PDB file of C-alpha atoms in Angstrom:
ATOM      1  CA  UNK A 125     170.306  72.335 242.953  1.00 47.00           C
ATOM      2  CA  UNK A 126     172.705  75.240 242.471  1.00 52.00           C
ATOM      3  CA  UNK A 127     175.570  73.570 242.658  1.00 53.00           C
ATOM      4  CA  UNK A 128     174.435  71.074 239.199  1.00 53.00           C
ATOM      5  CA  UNK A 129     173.776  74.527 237.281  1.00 52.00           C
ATOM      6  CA  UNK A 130     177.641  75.758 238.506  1.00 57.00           C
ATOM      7  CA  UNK A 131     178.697  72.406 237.565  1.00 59.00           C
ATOM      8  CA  UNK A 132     176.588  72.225 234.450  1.00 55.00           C
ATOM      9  CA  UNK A 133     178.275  75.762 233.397  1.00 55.00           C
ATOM     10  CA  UNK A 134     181.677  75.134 234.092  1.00 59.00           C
ATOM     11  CA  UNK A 135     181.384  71.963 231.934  1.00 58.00           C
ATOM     12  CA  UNK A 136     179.860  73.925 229.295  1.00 55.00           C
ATOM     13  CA  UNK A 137     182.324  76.986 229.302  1.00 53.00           C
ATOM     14  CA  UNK A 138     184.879  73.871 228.840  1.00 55.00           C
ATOM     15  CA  UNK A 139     183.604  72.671 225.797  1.00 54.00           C
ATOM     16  CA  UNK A 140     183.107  76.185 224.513  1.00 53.00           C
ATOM     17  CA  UNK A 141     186.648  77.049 224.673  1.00 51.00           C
ATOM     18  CA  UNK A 142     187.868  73.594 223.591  1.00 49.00           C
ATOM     19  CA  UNK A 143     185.689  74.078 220.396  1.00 49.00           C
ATOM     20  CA  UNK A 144     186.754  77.692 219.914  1.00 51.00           C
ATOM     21  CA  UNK A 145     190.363  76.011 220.068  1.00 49.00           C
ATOM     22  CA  UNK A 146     189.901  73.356 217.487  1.00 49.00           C
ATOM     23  CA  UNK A 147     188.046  76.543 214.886  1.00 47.00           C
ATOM     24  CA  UNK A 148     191.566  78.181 215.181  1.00 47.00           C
ATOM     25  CA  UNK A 149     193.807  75.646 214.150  1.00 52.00           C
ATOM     26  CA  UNK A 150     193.507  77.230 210.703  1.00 61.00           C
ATOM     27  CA  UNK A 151     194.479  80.451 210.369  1.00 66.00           C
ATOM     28  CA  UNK A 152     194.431  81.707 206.790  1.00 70.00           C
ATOM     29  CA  UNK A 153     192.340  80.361 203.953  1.00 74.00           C
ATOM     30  CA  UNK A 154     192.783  80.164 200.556  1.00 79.00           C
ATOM     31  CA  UNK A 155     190.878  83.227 198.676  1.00 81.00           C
ATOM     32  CA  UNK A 156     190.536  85.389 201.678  1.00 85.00           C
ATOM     33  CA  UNK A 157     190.617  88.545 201.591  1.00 89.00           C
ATOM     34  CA  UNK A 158     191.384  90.568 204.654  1.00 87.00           C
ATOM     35  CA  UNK A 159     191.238  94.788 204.573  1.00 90.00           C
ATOM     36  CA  UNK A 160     192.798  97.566 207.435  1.00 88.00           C
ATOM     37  CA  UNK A 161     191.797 100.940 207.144  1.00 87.00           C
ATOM     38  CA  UNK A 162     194.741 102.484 209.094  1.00 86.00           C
ATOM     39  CA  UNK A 163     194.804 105.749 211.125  1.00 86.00           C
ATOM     40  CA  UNK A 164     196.288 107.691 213.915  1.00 85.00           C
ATOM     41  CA  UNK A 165     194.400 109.599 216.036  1.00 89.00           C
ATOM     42  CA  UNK A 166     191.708 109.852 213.967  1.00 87.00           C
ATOM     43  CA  UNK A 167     193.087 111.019 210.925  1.00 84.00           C
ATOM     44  CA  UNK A 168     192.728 107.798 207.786  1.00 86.00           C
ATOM     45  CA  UNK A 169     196.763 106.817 206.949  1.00 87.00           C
ATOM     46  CA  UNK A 170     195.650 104.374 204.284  1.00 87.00           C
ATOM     47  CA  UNK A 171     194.980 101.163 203.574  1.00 89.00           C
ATOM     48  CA  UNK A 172     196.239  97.567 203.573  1.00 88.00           C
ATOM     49  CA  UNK A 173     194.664  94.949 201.571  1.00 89.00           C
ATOM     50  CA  UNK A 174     195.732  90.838 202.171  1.00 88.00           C
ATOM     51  CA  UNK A 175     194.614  88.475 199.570  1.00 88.00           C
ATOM     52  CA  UNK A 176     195.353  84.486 200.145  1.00 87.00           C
ATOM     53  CA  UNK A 177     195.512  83.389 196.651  1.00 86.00           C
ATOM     54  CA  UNK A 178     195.840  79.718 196.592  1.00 83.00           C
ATOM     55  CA  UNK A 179     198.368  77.010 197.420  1.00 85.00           C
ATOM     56  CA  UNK A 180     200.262  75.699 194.679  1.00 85.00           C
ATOM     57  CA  UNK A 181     203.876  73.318 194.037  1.00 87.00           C
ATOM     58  CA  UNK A 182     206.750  76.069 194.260  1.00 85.00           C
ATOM     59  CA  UNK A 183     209.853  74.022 193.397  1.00 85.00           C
ATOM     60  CA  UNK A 184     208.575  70.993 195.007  1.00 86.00           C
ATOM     61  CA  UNK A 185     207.339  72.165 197.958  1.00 85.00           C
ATOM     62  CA  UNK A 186     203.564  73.004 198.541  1.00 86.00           C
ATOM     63  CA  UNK A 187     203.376  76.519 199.445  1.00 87.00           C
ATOM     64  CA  UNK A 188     200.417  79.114 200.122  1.00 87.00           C
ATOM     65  CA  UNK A 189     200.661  82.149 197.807  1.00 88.00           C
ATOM     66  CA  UNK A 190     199.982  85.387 199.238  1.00 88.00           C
ATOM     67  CA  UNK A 191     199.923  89.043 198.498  1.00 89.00           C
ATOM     68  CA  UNK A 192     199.353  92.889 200.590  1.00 87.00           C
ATOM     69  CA  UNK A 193     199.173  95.949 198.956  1.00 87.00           C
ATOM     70  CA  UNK A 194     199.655  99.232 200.701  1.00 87.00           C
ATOM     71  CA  UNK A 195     198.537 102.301 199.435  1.00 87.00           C
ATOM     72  CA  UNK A 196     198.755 105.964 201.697  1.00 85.00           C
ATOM     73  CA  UNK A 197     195.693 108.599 201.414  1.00 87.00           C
ATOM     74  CA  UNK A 198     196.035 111.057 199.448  1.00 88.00           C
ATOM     75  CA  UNK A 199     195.033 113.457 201.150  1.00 85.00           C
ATOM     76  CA  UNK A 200     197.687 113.401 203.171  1.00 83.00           C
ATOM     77  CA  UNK A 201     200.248 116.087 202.775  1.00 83.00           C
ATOM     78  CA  UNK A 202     204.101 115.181 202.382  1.00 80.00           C
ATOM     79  CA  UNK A 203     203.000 110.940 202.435  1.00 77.00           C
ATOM     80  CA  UNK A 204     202.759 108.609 199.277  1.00 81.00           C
ATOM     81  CA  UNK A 205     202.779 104.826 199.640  1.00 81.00           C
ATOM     82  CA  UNK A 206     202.032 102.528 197.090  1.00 84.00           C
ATOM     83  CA  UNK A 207     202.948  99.291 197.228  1.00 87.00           C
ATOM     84  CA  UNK A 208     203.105  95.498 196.381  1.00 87.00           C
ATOM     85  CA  UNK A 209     204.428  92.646 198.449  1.00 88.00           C
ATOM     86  CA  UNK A 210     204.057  88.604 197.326  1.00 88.00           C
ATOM     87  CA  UNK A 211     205.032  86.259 200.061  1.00 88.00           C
ATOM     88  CA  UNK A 212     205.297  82.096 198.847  1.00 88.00           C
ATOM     89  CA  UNK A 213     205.310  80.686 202.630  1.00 85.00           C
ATOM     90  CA  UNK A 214     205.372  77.245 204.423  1.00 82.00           C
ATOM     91  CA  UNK A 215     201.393  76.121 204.259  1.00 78.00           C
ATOM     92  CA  UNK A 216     202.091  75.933 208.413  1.00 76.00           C
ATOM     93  CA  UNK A 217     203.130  79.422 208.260  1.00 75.00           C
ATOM     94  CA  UNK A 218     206.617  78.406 209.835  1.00 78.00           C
ATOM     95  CA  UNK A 219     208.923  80.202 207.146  1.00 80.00           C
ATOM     96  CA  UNK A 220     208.773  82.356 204.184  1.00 82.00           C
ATOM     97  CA  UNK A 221     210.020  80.596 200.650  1.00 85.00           C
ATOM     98  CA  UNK A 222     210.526  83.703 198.439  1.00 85.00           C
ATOM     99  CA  UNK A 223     209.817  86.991 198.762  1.00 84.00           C
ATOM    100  CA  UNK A 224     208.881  89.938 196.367  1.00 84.00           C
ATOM    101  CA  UNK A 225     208.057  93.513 196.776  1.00 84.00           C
ATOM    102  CA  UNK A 226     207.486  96.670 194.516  1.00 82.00           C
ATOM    103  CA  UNK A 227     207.496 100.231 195.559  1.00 82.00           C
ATOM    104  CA  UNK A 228     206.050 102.923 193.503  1.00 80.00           C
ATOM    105  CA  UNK A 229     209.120 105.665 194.171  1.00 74.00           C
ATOM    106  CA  UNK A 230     209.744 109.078 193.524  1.00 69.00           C
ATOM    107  CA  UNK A 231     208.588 109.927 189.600  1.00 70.00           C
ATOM    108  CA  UNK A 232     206.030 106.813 189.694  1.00 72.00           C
ATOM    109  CA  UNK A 233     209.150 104.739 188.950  1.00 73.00           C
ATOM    110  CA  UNK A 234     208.674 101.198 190.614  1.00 73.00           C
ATOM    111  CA  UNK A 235     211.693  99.776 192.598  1.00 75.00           C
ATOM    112  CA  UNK A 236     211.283  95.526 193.182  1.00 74.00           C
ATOM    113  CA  UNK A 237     213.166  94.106 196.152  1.00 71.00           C
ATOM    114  CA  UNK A 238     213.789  90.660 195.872  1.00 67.00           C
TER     115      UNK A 238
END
């Protein structure tokens, strides 16, 4: 009798993990929006924010539109991050189409790096 309940388990940790494989075939969706609260040892860095926006034609190709802004605490001495990166990637997430990002610099004048 023991050894059907082993058997029975094994069978059912299989199918467990061979679901759990098929629910991560997808890895980002569109309209998600994903947040990291950052620190080190304690103290709160900042924050990251990821927003899937939607997958659209980008010179023929269909592409999935995404964005991250970073943005420092500011209560940290000496630190200020603020920033703005758009990524146009591969809908497999294989390769990245075009790239944009803007930097709020010194003076709150915004640098863009193509």
């Amino acid at each position: 009798m023991k050894k059907y309940f082993i058997i029975l388990g094994i069978i059912f940790l299989f199918l467990v993990n061979v679901n759990g494989l098929k629910a991560q075939t997808k890895v980002i969706y569109p309209g998600e929006v994903i947040e990291y609260n950052v620190s080190f040892l304690g103290v709160n860095l900042g924050r990251i924010i990821i927003t899937t926006e939607k997958i659209i034609d980008f010179k023929g190709k269909k592409v999935l539109k995404a964005k991250a802004e970073m943005k420092s605490n500011p209560g940290i001495p000496f630190v200020s991050l603020h920033a703005f990166f758009d990524s146009w990637m591969d809908t497999r997430l294989t390769n990245s189409y075009e790239f944009v990002g803007s930097t709020k610099g010194d003076e709150n004048i915004w640098e863009k790096e193509t």
